[in-house]
Structures are given as C-alpha cells and as structure tokens.
Amino acid sequence: MTIKTICCQLIAPEQTRQRLWQYMAEQYTPLMTELIRQVGEHPDLSQWQDKGKMPSDIVKDLCTTLKQIPPFSGLPSYFYGSAINQVNYIFASWLSSQHKLKLRLNGKRYYLSMLYSDQDLVKNSGYSLTQIRSQAQIILNQLSHKNKDERHKYLFQRHRESGDILEKTAITYLVKHHQKIPTQPEQRDKFEKLYRKTEIQIERLEKQIEARLPKGRNLSEQQWLNTLITASQNVPKDDDEAKLWQKYLLTDSKSLPYPVSYETNENLVWSLDNQGRLNVRFNGLSKLTFKVYCDNRQLHYFQQFLQDQTIKKSSKNKHSSGLFLLRSAMLVWKPNESKGKSWNKNTLHLHCAIDTRLLTDEGTQEVRQEKLTQVSNGT
C-alpha cells in the first residue's frame, strides 16, 4: 500500500482554537450524529442491507435539509462535505458487512431446509437408500474435476435449480455427508447434533445482523483515524483487510468532536511566517491560521506540501495537484493533561495521507501514467 499517514500538532492563539472547537463540537458533531441517526432510521435501510449499499445521494440530501436549521446552519461549507463523506464511509462499511452476513444467513437457512436424516430422505423421496447413494455417486463422478469448494457451490446451485426429486435428494445426501458416500449407517444422534449446530449458527448470524447501528467514531484510538483516511484512498486488498477496516470504522464514539476530513489537497493552504515557521490555513476557515509543529523526521513531508503548492502557483496552475505528495487530511482533537476549557485541555492535530510513490521520480512517473490512463478512459 502506498498511502501513509503522518501527523503534526497545530498551534494557534486561544481565540482561534476556541472558534474551531465551537464549530466542531457544537455544530459539526451534532450534524454528524443526526445524519447517522436519520440514515439508521431510514425506511429503506433493510433493502440497503440486502444490497450491501445505499444510494449515493441519500446522505447528501439529508444534509442539504439539515444545514438550513440550527444548530447545523452556518458551518463553513467544507464541513458539510466532510460530514457527508464520513457518514458515507461509515455506512458503506457497515452495509457491506451486513450484506455478507445476510448472504451467510440465507445460505445457512437454505442448508437447514435441506437437512433431513437418511431415514427421512428415503421416506420423503420415495426412493431407497441404495438408489439415493447410486445417484449421489453419479453426481460425484461428474464433479471429479472440481475442488471441494467448487463442488460445494455447484451442489447448492444444482439443488436450487433441479426439479428432479431423486437428484435433489442425492445432493442433500452428499452435502450432509461432506461430499462422500458413507459406508456405515447414519447415527441418529449425530444427525440431531448437526441439525442443532446449524440452528445455533443461524441464531448467531441473526443476532449479528440485528446488532446496533454504527456510531463510527472512537478518537481514543489512532486506528480509527488512519482507517478512515485509508478507506477514502484505497480498496481493501482482501476480505481480511476489509474486516479490519470495518472493525475500526464501526467502533463506538467518545466525548471528543468528530474529525473534519479534507478529501482534496487544495483545501489546505501552506505558508511561512516571518520567523520561517510553516503555517497552514483551511478553505472555509481562511481567517484561522495554525502553526505546524511536528517531529523533525516528518518535517520534510510538510515542507514538500508547501513546495508543491508553490510550484503550481508559479507555473500558473500548469502543475497538477494530482502529483502533490499530500492526498487528503483530517483535523482531530485529542486530550492532553491540561485543565480548563475544552479547547485548552484538548490539542488540535492534523493527520495527513501521503502517497509515498510521489517521494521519488520513478514513483511520480508511475502516478502520472495512472492519471493519464484514467483521463483517457474517462474515469
């Protein structure tokens, strides 16, 4: 993965910190909370769970209505975009998880509907156990070229589609006996344990699906912040990584304000003050200026942000921001050991996502080629 997150502390006069805290704690966080509540209570939520996604404009439409009424009105414009993006990320993760659980639940329910003892299979089908075994062996021979997982999927699909009683019964016999023809008679107590085990699995899946809706925030954990930035920039490489992202994105909230995310690098304006210290301002908060304090090992990254911006400005915007080292950023409040007002006992931090390929000429050429390909493909 080429996306890396770096962090700095933002220092500003108390009045500046107070104003930003009021925006984030008294307006922005209530907006996020209300958006999550309204999406969670939407009448189409169950349909979205079945599909694993929701319409792309749902959160935007809800936010458009909310921004007209107190306390949500009057926020800097980009705060609304941040709220929309974060709620979309949170529910995209949750709905994807719910969709997978429902697929597993439906599969287990179908399996349970198939599950009969050998004695009942004979009784219900009207065929002898010898005939059922013979048909099962024919089916097995047809699937000899497939591996076990492929055979398992195929058998379920064939069972759903088949209208032949003997064939359906033989498939049930195979599935129940793990794709083998047993040589010994079935023991009733083992079948009953299998049946009960499947019932318990279904009950557990039902409880998972009925679990609480996401809160989507836990600022006491660094993983949540990094995950949100990463999820906005990448597609998970496999199911394990997707589950890990979901774990952090769906955690409970704490008492600090929700972070504000800046999805594009041009929403941050970098500059040097009279003492040569790096400062940053944000679109929508242009009157609020913050000094950048970071570890010396990370300072060169932040200096590169200023350099990229300066190069583009001097070239009269011929230099593409798509090749800027900075990809996105997030404003975050974290507790410190001070006492007093909230903007004093909490410290403001900036988390920045960078594409490490853009640290080298070779990597920059790779990114440039990717973007040219995207443009030529119309994506």
Short mmCIF file of N, CA, C and O in Angstrom, two decimals, residues 242-360:
data_model
loop_
_atom_site.label_atom_id
_atom_site.label_comp_id
_atom_site.label_asym_id
_atom_site.label_seq_id
_atom_site.Cartn_x
_atom_site.Cartn_y
_atom_site.Cartn_z
N ALA A 242 -10.56 -5.86 4.67
CA ALA A 242 -11.87 -5.21 4.72
C ALA A 242 -12.48 -5.36 6.11
O ALA A 242 -13.05 -4.40 6.66
N LYS A 243 -12.37 -6.55 6.70
CA LYS A 243 -12.91 -6.77 8.05
C LYS A 243 -12.19 -5.92 9.08
O LYS A 243 -12.80 -5.41 10.02
N LEU A 244 -10.87 -5.76 8.91
CA LEU A 244 -10.11 -4.94 9.84
C LEU A 244 -10.54 -3.48 9.76
O LEU A 244 -10.72 -2.81 10.78
N TRP A 245 -10.75 -2.98 8.54
CA TRP A 245 -11.24 -1.61 8.38
C TRP A 245 -12.60 -1.44 9.02
O TRP A 245 -12.87 -0.46 9.71
N GLN A 246 -13.48 -2.43 8.81
CA GLN A 246 -14.82 -2.36 9.39
C GLN A 246 -14.75 -2.33 10.91
O GLN A 246 -15.50 -1.61 11.56
N LYS A 247 -13.84 -3.10 11.47
CA LYS A 247 -13.70 -3.17 12.93
C LYS A 247 -13.47 -1.78 13.52
O LYS A 247 -14.08 -1.39 14.51
N TYR A 248 -12.59 -1.01 12.89
CA TYR A 248 -12.28 0.31 13.42
C TYR A 248 -13.32 1.36 13.03
O TYR A 248 -13.64 2.24 13.83
N LEU A 249 -13.86 1.27 11.83
CA LEU A 249 -14.84 2.27 11.40
C LEU A 249 -16.16 2.16 12.14
O LEU A 249 -16.90 3.14 12.26
N LEU A 250 -16.47 0.99 12.68
CA LEU A 250 -17.77 0.79 13.32
C LEU A 250 -17.68 0.81 14.84
O LEU A 250 -18.60 0.40 15.53
N THR A 251 -16.59 1.33 15.39
CA THR A 251 -16.46 1.39 16.84
C THR A 251 -17.26 2.53 17.44
O THR A 251 -17.67 3.46 16.76
N ASP A 252 -17.49 2.43 18.76
CA ASP A 252 -18.30 3.42 19.47
C ASP A 252 -17.63 4.79 19.52
O ASP A 252 -16.42 4.93 19.39
N SER A 253 -18.43 5.81 19.77
CA SER A 253 -17.92 7.17 19.82
C SER A 253 -17.52 7.56 21.24
O SER A 253 -17.95 6.98 22.22
N LYS A 254 -16.70 8.58 21.35
CA LYS A 254 -16.27 9.12 22.63
C LYS A 254 -16.74 10.56 22.75
O LYS A 254 -17.55 11.03 21.97
N SER A 255 -16.19 11.28 23.70
CA SER A 255 -16.71 12.61 24.02
C SER A 255 -16.10 13.72 23.16
O SER A 255 -16.57 14.86 23.23
N LEU A 256 -15.09 13.43 22.38
CA LEU A 256 -14.47 14.47 21.56
C LEU A 256 -15.25 14.68 20.27
O LEU A 256 -16.00 13.81 19.83
N PRO A 257 -15.08 15.84 19.64
CA PRO A 257 -15.79 16.08 18.37
C PRO A 257 -15.33 15.11 17.28
O PRO A 257 -14.23 14.58 17.32
N TYR A 258 -16.22 14.91 16.32
CA TYR A 258 -15.82 14.14 15.14
C TYR A 258 -14.73 14.90 14.39
O TYR A 258 -14.73 16.13 14.35
N PRO A 259 -13.80 14.19 13.78
CA PRO A 259 -12.78 14.86 12.96
C PRO A 259 -13.39 15.44 11.69
O PRO A 259 -14.42 14.97 11.22
N VAL A 260 -12.75 16.45 11.15
CA VAL A 260 -13.16 17.04 9.88
C VAL A 260 -12.17 16.57 8.82
O VAL A 260 -10.96 16.74 8.98
N SER A 261 -12.68 15.95 7.76
CA SER A 261 -11.79 15.42 6.73
C SER A 261 -11.76 16.35 5.53
O SER A 261 -12.79 16.90 5.12
N TYR A 262 -10.59 16.52 4.98
CA TYR A 262 -10.37 17.29 3.75
C TYR A 262 -9.94 16.30 2.68
O TYR A 262 -8.83 15.77 2.71
N GLU A 263 -10.83 16.05 1.72
CA GLU A 263 -10.61 14.98 0.75
C GLU A 263 -9.64 15.36 -0.36
O GLU A 263 -9.12 14.49 -1.04
N THR A 264 -9.42 16.65 -0.57
CA THR A 264 -8.50 17.08 -1.62
C THR A 264 -7.40 17.93 -1.03
O THR A 264 -7.60 18.66 -0.04
N ASN A 265 -6.23 17.88 -1.65
CA ASN A 265 -5.06 18.58 -1.09
C ASN A 265 -5.14 20.10 -1.28
O ASN A 265 -4.41 20.84 -0.62
N GLU A 266 -6.00 20.59 -2.16
CA GLU A 266 -6.05 22.02 -2.41
C GLU A 266 -6.95 22.78 -1.42
O GLU A 266 -7.13 23.98 -1.55
N ASN A 267 -7.49 22.07 -0.46
CA ASN A 267 -8.27 22.73 0.58
C ASN A 267 -7.39 23.20 1.74
O ASN A 267 -7.88 23.79 2.69
N LEU A 268 -6.09 22.91 1.66
CA LEU A 268 -5.13 23.36 2.65
C LEU A 268 -4.17 24.34 1.99
O LEU A 268 -3.67 24.09 0.89
N VAL A 269 -3.91 25.45 2.67
CA VAL A 269 -3.01 26.48 2.13
C VAL A 269 -1.81 26.61 3.06
O VAL A 269 -1.95 26.93 4.25
N TRP A 270 -0.61 26.35 2.52
CA TRP A 270 0.62 26.35 3.32
C TRP A 270 1.39 27.65 3.09
O TRP A 270 1.39 28.21 2.01
N SER A 271 2.09 28.11 4.14
CA SER A 271 2.87 29.35 4.05
C SER A 271 3.93 29.36 5.14
O SER A 271 3.91 28.55 6.06
N LEU A 272 4.85 30.32 5.01
CA LEU A 272 5.88 30.54 6.03
C LEU A 272 5.63 31.89 6.69
O LEU A 272 5.32 32.88 6.01
N ASP A 273 5.76 31.95 8.03
CA ASP A 273 5.58 33.23 8.71
C ASP A 273 6.91 33.99 8.75
O ASP A 273 7.91 33.55 8.15
N ASN A 274 6.93 35.12 9.45
CA ASN A 274 8.13 35.97 9.50
C ASN A 274 9.32 35.27 10.15
O ASN A 274 10.47 35.64 9.92
N GLN A 275 9.03 34.28 10.98
CA GLN A 275 10.12 33.54 11.64
C GLN A 275 10.53 32.30 10.85
O GLN A 275 11.40 31.54 11.28
N GLY A 276 9.95 32.15 9.67
CA GLY A 276 10.29 31.00 8.85
C GLY A 276 9.61 29.70 9.26
O GLY A 276 9.96 28.62 8.78
N ARG A 277 8.59 29.80 10.15
CA ARG A 277 7.87 28.60 10.58
C ARG A 277 6.72 28.31 9.63
O ARG A 277 6.04 29.22 9.15
N LEU A 278 6.50 27.04 9.40
CA LEU A 278 5.44 26.61 8.49
C LEU A 278 4.06 26.79 9.13
O LEU A 278 3.83 26.37 10.27
N ASN A 279 3.15 27.43 8.38
CA ASN A 279 1.77 27.63 8.82
C ASN A 279 0.82 26.96 7.84
O ASN A 279 1.18 26.67 6.70
N VAL A 280 -0.41 26.75 8.29
CA VAL A 280 -1.42 26.19 7.41
C VAL A 280 -2.77 26.82 7.70
O VAL A 280 -3.09 27.16 8.84
N ARG A 281 -3.54 27.05 6.63
CA ARG A 281 -4.92 27.51 6.73
C ARG A 281 -5.81 26.55 5.95
O ARG A 281 -5.32 25.77 5.14
N PHE A 282 -7.11 26.63 6.19
CA PHE A 282 -8.05 25.70 5.57
C PHE A 282 -9.16 26.47 4.87
O PHE A 282 -9.66 27.47 5.39
N ASN A 283 -9.53 25.98 3.67
CA ASN A 283 -10.66 26.59 2.98
C ASN A 283 -11.90 26.54 3.88
O ASN A 283 -12.20 25.50 4.47
N GLY A 284 -12.60 27.66 3.96
CA GLY A 284 -13.74 27.75 4.86
C GLY A 284 -13.36 28.27 6.22
O GLY A 284 -14.23 28.68 7.00
N LEU A 285 -12.07 28.21 6.52
CA LEU A 285 -11.54 28.72 7.80
C LEU A 285 -10.36 29.64 7.52
O LEU A 285 -9.40 29.67 8.29
N SER A 286 -10.43 30.38 6.45
CA SER A 286 -9.26 31.12 5.96
C SER A 286 -8.76 32.17 6.95
O SER A 286 -7.60 32.59 6.89
N LYS A 287 -9.61 32.61 7.87
CA LYS A 287 -9.18 33.61 8.84
C LYS A 287 -8.45 32.98 10.03
O LYS A 287 -7.91 33.69 10.87
N LEU A 288 -8.47 31.66 10.10
CA LEU A 288 -7.81 30.96 11.20
C LEU A 288 -6.51 30.34 10.69
O LEU A 288 -6.51 29.52 9.77
N THR A 289 -5.39 30.77 11.28
CA THR A 289 -4.07 30.28 10.86
C THR A 289 -3.45 29.47 11.99
O THR A 289 -3.53 29.84 13.16
N PHE A 290 -2.79 28.36 11.62
CA PHE A 290 -2.21 27.45 12.61
C PHE A 290 -0.74 27.20 12.28
O PHE A 290 -0.37 27.05 11.12
N LYS A 291 0.07 27.17 13.32
CA LYS A 291 1.48 26.84 13.18
C LYS A 291 1.65 25.32 13.23
O LYS A 291 1.00 24.65 14.04
N VAL A 292 2.54 24.81 12.38
CA VAL A 292 2.76 23.37 12.28
C VAL A 292 3.92 22.97 13.18
O VAL A 292 5.04 23.47 13.03
N TYR A 293 3.65 22.06 14.13
CA TYR A 293 4.68 21.50 15.00
C TYR A 293 4.72 19.99 14.77
O TYR A 293 3.71 19.31 14.93
N CYS A 294 5.90 19.49 14.41
CA CYS A 294 6.00 18.05 14.15
C CYS A 294 7.40 17.56 14.48
O CYS A 294 8.32 18.34 14.73
N ASP A 295 7.56 16.25 14.47
CA ASP A 295 8.85 15.61 14.66
C ASP A 295 9.76 15.97 13.49
O ASP A 295 9.31 16.06 12.34
N ASN A 296 11.04 16.17 13.75
CA ASN A 296 11.99 16.52 12.69
C ASN A 296 12.04 15.48 11.58
O ASN A 296 12.32 15.79 10.42
N ARG A 297 11.74 14.24 11.93
CA ARG A 297 11.77 13.17 10.93
C ARG A 297 10.63 13.31 9.92
O ARG A 297 10.70 12.74 8.83
N GLN A 298 9.59 14.04 10.30
CA GLN A 298 8.45 14.20 9.40
C GLN A 298 8.38 15.60 8.79
O GLN A 298 7.58 15.85 7.90
N LEU A 299 9.24 16.51 9.25
CA LEU A 299 9.18 17.89 8.79
C LEU A 299 9.30 18.01 7.28
O LEU A 299 8.61 18.83 6.64
N HIS A 300 10.16 17.20 6.67
CA HIS A 300 10.38 17.32 5.22
C HIS A 300 9.12 17.02 4.42
O HIS A 300 8.93 17.54 3.32
N TYR A 301 8.23 16.18 4.97
CA TYR A 301 6.96 15.92 4.28
C TYR A 301 6.12 17.20 4.21
O TYR A 301 5.59 17.57 3.16
N PHE A 302 6.01 17.89 5.34
CA PHE A 302 5.20 19.10 5.40
C PHE A 302 5.83 20.22 4.56
O PHE A 302 5.12 21.01 3.93
N GLN A 303 7.16 20.26 4.54
CA GLN A 303 7.83 21.23 3.68
C GLN A 303 7.55 20.94 2.21
O GLN A 303 7.43 21.87 1.39
N GLN A 304 7.41 19.66 1.86
CA GLN A 304 7.09 19.29 0.49
C GLN A 304 5.69 19.76 0.10
O GLN A 304 5.45 20.14 -1.05
N PHE A 305 4.77 19.78 1.07
CA PHE A 305 3.42 20.28 0.79
C PHE A 305 3.48 21.73 0.32
O PHE A 305 2.83 22.12 -0.66
N LEU A 306 4.27 22.53 1.01
CA LEU A 306 4.45 23.94 0.64
C LEU A 306 5.13 24.05 -0.71
O LEU A 306 4.73 24.86 -1.56
N GLN A 307 6.15 23.24 -0.93
CA GLN A 307 6.88 23.29 -2.20
C GLN A 307 5.97 22.94 -3.37
O GLN A 307 6.00 23.61 -4.41
N ASP A 308 5.17 21.89 -3.23
CA ASP A 308 4.23 21.50 -4.30
C ASP A 308 3.28 22.64 -4.62
O ASP A 308 3.03 22.96 -5.80
N GLN A 309 2.74 23.26 -3.58
CA GLN A 309 1.80 24.36 -3.76
C GLN A 309 2.47 25.55 -4.44
O GLN A 309 1.90 26.19 -5.34
N THR A 310 3.70 25.84 -4.05
CA THR A 310 4.44 26.97 -4.62
C THR A 310 4.75 26.75 -6.10
O THR A 310 4.62 27.66 -6.93
N ILE A 311 5.14 25.51 -6.44
CA ILE A 311 5.45 25.17 -7.83
C ILE A 311 4.22 25.35 -8.71
O ILE A 311 4.28 25.92 -9.81
N LYS A 312 3.08 24.89 -8.24
CA LYS A 312 1.86 25.02 -9.03
C LYS A 312 1.50 26.49 -9.24
O LYS A 312 1.12 26.91 -10.32
N LYS A 313 1.63 27.27 -8.16
CA LYS A 313 1.28 28.70 -8.24
C LYS A 313 2.20 29.43 -9.21
O LYS A 313 1.76 30.25 -10.03
N SER A 314 3.49 29.14 -9.14
CA SER A 314 4.46 29.82 -10.00
C SER A 314 4.32 29.41 -11.46
O SER A 314 4.69 30.15 -12.37
N SER A 315 3.79 28.21 -11.70
CA SER A 315 3.61 27.73 -13.08
C SER A 315 2.23 28.10 -13.62
O SER A 315 1.84 27.60 -14.68
N LYS A 316 1.53 28.96 -12.88
CA LYS A 316 0.18 29.41 -13.27
C LYS A 316 -0.75 28.22 -13.48
O LYS A 316 -1.46 28.09 -14.47
N ASN A 317 -0.71 27.33 -12.47
CA ASN A 317 -1.61 26.17 -12.39
C ASN A 317 -1.38 25.12 -13.48
O ASN A 317 -2.24 24.28 -13.72
N LYS A 318 -0.20 25.15 -14.12
CA LYS A 318 0.10 24.11 -15.10
C LYS A 318 0.59 22.83 -14.42
O LYS A 318 0.58 21.76 -15.01
N HIS A 319 1.02 22.95 -13.18
CA HIS A 319 1.48 21.80 -12.39
C HIS A 319 0.26 21.17 -11.71
O HIS A 319 -0.44 21.82 -10.95
N SER A 320 -0.01 19.89 -11.98
CA SER A 320 -1.22 19.25 -11.49
C SER A 320 -1.14 18.92 -10.00
O SER A 320 -0.12 18.39 -9.52
N SER A 321 -2.22 19.22 -9.29
CA SER A 321 -2.29 18.86 -7.86
C SER A 321 -2.40 17.36 -7.69
O SER A 321 -2.25 16.84 -6.59
N GLY A 322 -2.69 16.64 -8.78
CA GLY A 322 -2.73 15.19 -8.72
C GLY A 322 -1.38 14.57 -8.41
O GLY A 322 -1.30 13.39 -8.05
N LEU A 323 -0.31 15.36 -8.58
CA LEU A 323 1.04 14.87 -8.27
C LEU A 323 1.57 15.46 -6.98
O LEU A 323 2.76 15.33 -6.68
N PHE A 324 0.72 16.11 -6.19
CA PHE A 324 1.12 16.61 -4.87
C PHE A 324 1.33 15.41 -3.94
O PHE A 324 0.58 14.43 -3.99
N LEU A 325 2.31 15.52 -3.07
CA LEU A 325 2.56 14.47 -2.09
C LEU A 325 1.35 14.28 -1.17
O LEU A 325 0.96 13.15 -0.87
N LEU A 326 0.74 15.38 -0.74
CA LEU A 326 -0.43 15.32 0.13
C LEU A 326 -1.65 14.88 -0.66
O LEU A 326 -1.95 15.43 -1.71
N ARG A 327 -2.36 13.86 -0.15
CA ARG A 327 -3.57 13.38 -0.82
C ARG A 327 -4.85 13.83 -0.10
O ARG A 327 -5.83 14.19 -0.73
N SER A 328 -4.87 13.77 1.21
CA SER A 328 -6.03 14.20 1.98
C SER A 328 -5.57 14.47 3.41
O SER A 328 -4.45 14.13 3.79
N ALA A 329 -6.46 15.08 4.20
CA ALA A 329 -6.08 15.44 5.57
C ALA A 329 -7.28 15.40 6.49
O ALA A 329 -8.44 15.38 6.03
N MET A 330 -7.02 15.43 7.80
CA MET A 330 -8.09 15.35 8.77
C MET A 330 -7.71 16.14 10.02
O MET A 330 -6.62 15.99 10.57
N LEU A 331 -8.64 17.02 10.45
CA LEU A 331 -8.47 17.79 11.68
C LEU A 331 -9.02 17.01 12.85
O LEU A 331 -10.18 16.58 12.84
N VAL A 332 -8.20 16.85 13.90
CA VAL A 332 -8.57 15.97 15.01
C VAL A 332 -8.22 16.63 16.34
O VAL A 332 -7.13 17.19 16.51
N TRP A 333 -9.15 16.56 17.30
CA TRP A 333 -8.87 16.98 18.67
C TRP A 333 -8.50 15.75 19.50
O TRP A 333 -9.16 14.72 19.41
N LYS A 334 -7.43 15.90 20.33
CA LYS A 334 -7.02 14.81 21.22
C LYS A 334 -6.78 15.38 22.62
O LYS A 334 -6.33 16.52 22.77
N PRO A 335 -7.09 14.61 23.67
CA PRO A 335 -6.94 15.11 25.04
C PRO A 335 -5.47 15.29 25.42
O PRO A 335 -4.59 14.55 24.98
N ASN A 336 -5.23 16.29 26.27
CA ASN A 336 -3.90 16.46 26.86
C ASN A 336 -4.05 16.49 28.38
O ASN A 336 -5.11 16.14 28.92
N GLU A 337 -3.03 16.89 29.10
CA GLU A 337 -3.07 16.87 30.57
C GLU A 337 -3.46 18.20 31.17
O GLU A 337 -3.44 18.38 32.38
N SER A 338 -3.86 19.16 30.33
CA SER A 338 -4.25 20.47 30.83
C SER A 338 -5.67 20.45 31.40
O SER A 338 -6.43 19.50 31.20
N LYS A 339 -6.02 21.52 32.09
CA LYS A 339 -7.36 21.67 32.64
C LYS A 339 -7.97 22.95 32.10
O LYS A 339 -7.31 23.76 31.48
N GLY A 340 -9.27 23.11 32.35
CA GLY A 340 -9.93 24.33 31.92
C GLY A 340 -10.89 24.09 30.78
O GLY A 340 -11.55 23.05 30.71
N LYS A 341 -10.96 25.04 29.87
CA LYS A 341 -11.89 24.96 28.75
C LYS A 341 -11.50 23.81 27.81
O LYS A 341 -10.34 23.41 27.72
N SER A 342 -12.49 23.34 27.09
CA SER A 342 -12.26 22.17 26.21
C SER A 342 -11.17 22.42 25.20
O SER A 342 -10.39 21.52 24.86
N TRP A 343 -11.08 23.64 24.65
CA TRP A 343 -10.07 23.94 23.62
C TRP A 343 -8.68 24.10 24.23
O TRP A 343 -7.71 24.24 23.50
N ASN A 344 -8.58 24.07 25.56
CA ASN A 344 -7.29 24.10 26.24
C ASN A 344 -6.88 22.71 26.72
O ASN A 344 -5.69 22.37 26.71
N LYS A 345 -7.83 21.93 27.18
CA LYS A 345 -7.49 20.60 27.67
C LYS A 345 -7.48 19.54 26.57
O LYS A 345 -7.28 18.36 26.84
N ASN A 346 -7.72 19.99 25.33
CA ASN A 346 -7.57 19.13 24.17
C ASN A 346 -6.67 19.83 23.16
O ASN A 346 -6.69 21.05 23.03
N THR A 347 -5.88 19.05 22.45
CA THR A 347 -4.91 19.58 21.50
C THR A 347 -5.35 19.26 20.07
O THR A 347 -5.88 18.17 19.80
N LEU A 348 -5.13 20.21 19.17
CA LEU A 348 -5.53 20.03 17.77
C LEU A 348 -4.39 19.39 16.98
O LEU A 348 -3.24 19.82 17.08
N HIS A 349 -4.74 18.38 16.19
CA HIS A 349 -3.76 17.67 15.37
C HIS A 349 -4.25 17.61 13.92
O HIS A 349 -5.45 17.64 13.65
N LEU A 350 -3.28 17.48 13.03
CA LEU A 350 -3.60 17.32 11.61
C LEU A 350 -2.99 16.01 11.14
O LEU A 350 -1.79 15.80 11.22
N HIS A 351 -3.87 15.10 10.66
CA HIS A 351 -3.42 13.83 10.09
C HIS A 351 -3.44 13.96 8.57
O HIS A 351 -4.45 14.34 7.99
N CYS A 352 -2.32 13.64 7.95
CA CYS A 352 -2.18 13.82 6.50
C CYS A 352 -1.87 12.48 5.83
O CYS A 352 -0.98 11.75 6.26
N ALA A 353 -2.61 12.17 4.78
CA ALA A 353 -2.36 10.97 3.99
C ALA A 353 -1.48 11.36 2.81
O ALA A 353 -1.80 12.27 2.06
N ILE A 354 -0.36 10.66 2.67
CA ILE A 354 0.55 10.94 1.56
C ILE A 354 0.72 9.68 0.72
O ILE A 354 0.58 8.56 1.21
N ASP A 355 0.99 9.88 -0.57
CA ASP A 355 1.28 8.77 -1.47
C ASP A 355 2.80 8.68 -1.56
O ASP A 355 3.45 9.54 -2.17
N THR A 356 3.37 7.67 -0.94
CA THR A 356 4.83 7.57 -0.85
C THR A 356 5.51 7.40 -2.21
O THR A 356 6.71 7.65 -2.33
N ARG A 357 4.76 7.02 -3.24
CA ARG A 357 5.37 6.92 -4.57
C ARG A 357 5.84 8.28 -5.06
O ARG A 357 6.79 8.37 -5.84
N LEU A 358 5.17 9.34 -4.57
CA LEU A 358 5.49 10.69 -5.04
C LEU A 358 6.74 11.26 -4.37
O LEU A 358 7.09 12.42 -4.59
N LEU A 359 7.41 10.44 -3.58
CA LEU A 359 8.68 10.86 -2.97
C LEU A 359 9.86 10.59 -3.90
O LEU A 359 10.97 11.05 -3.65
N THR A 360 9.62 9.83 -4.99
CA THR A 360 10.69 9.50 -5.93
C THR A 360 10.26 9.86 -7.35
O THR A 360 9.07 9.89 -7.66
#
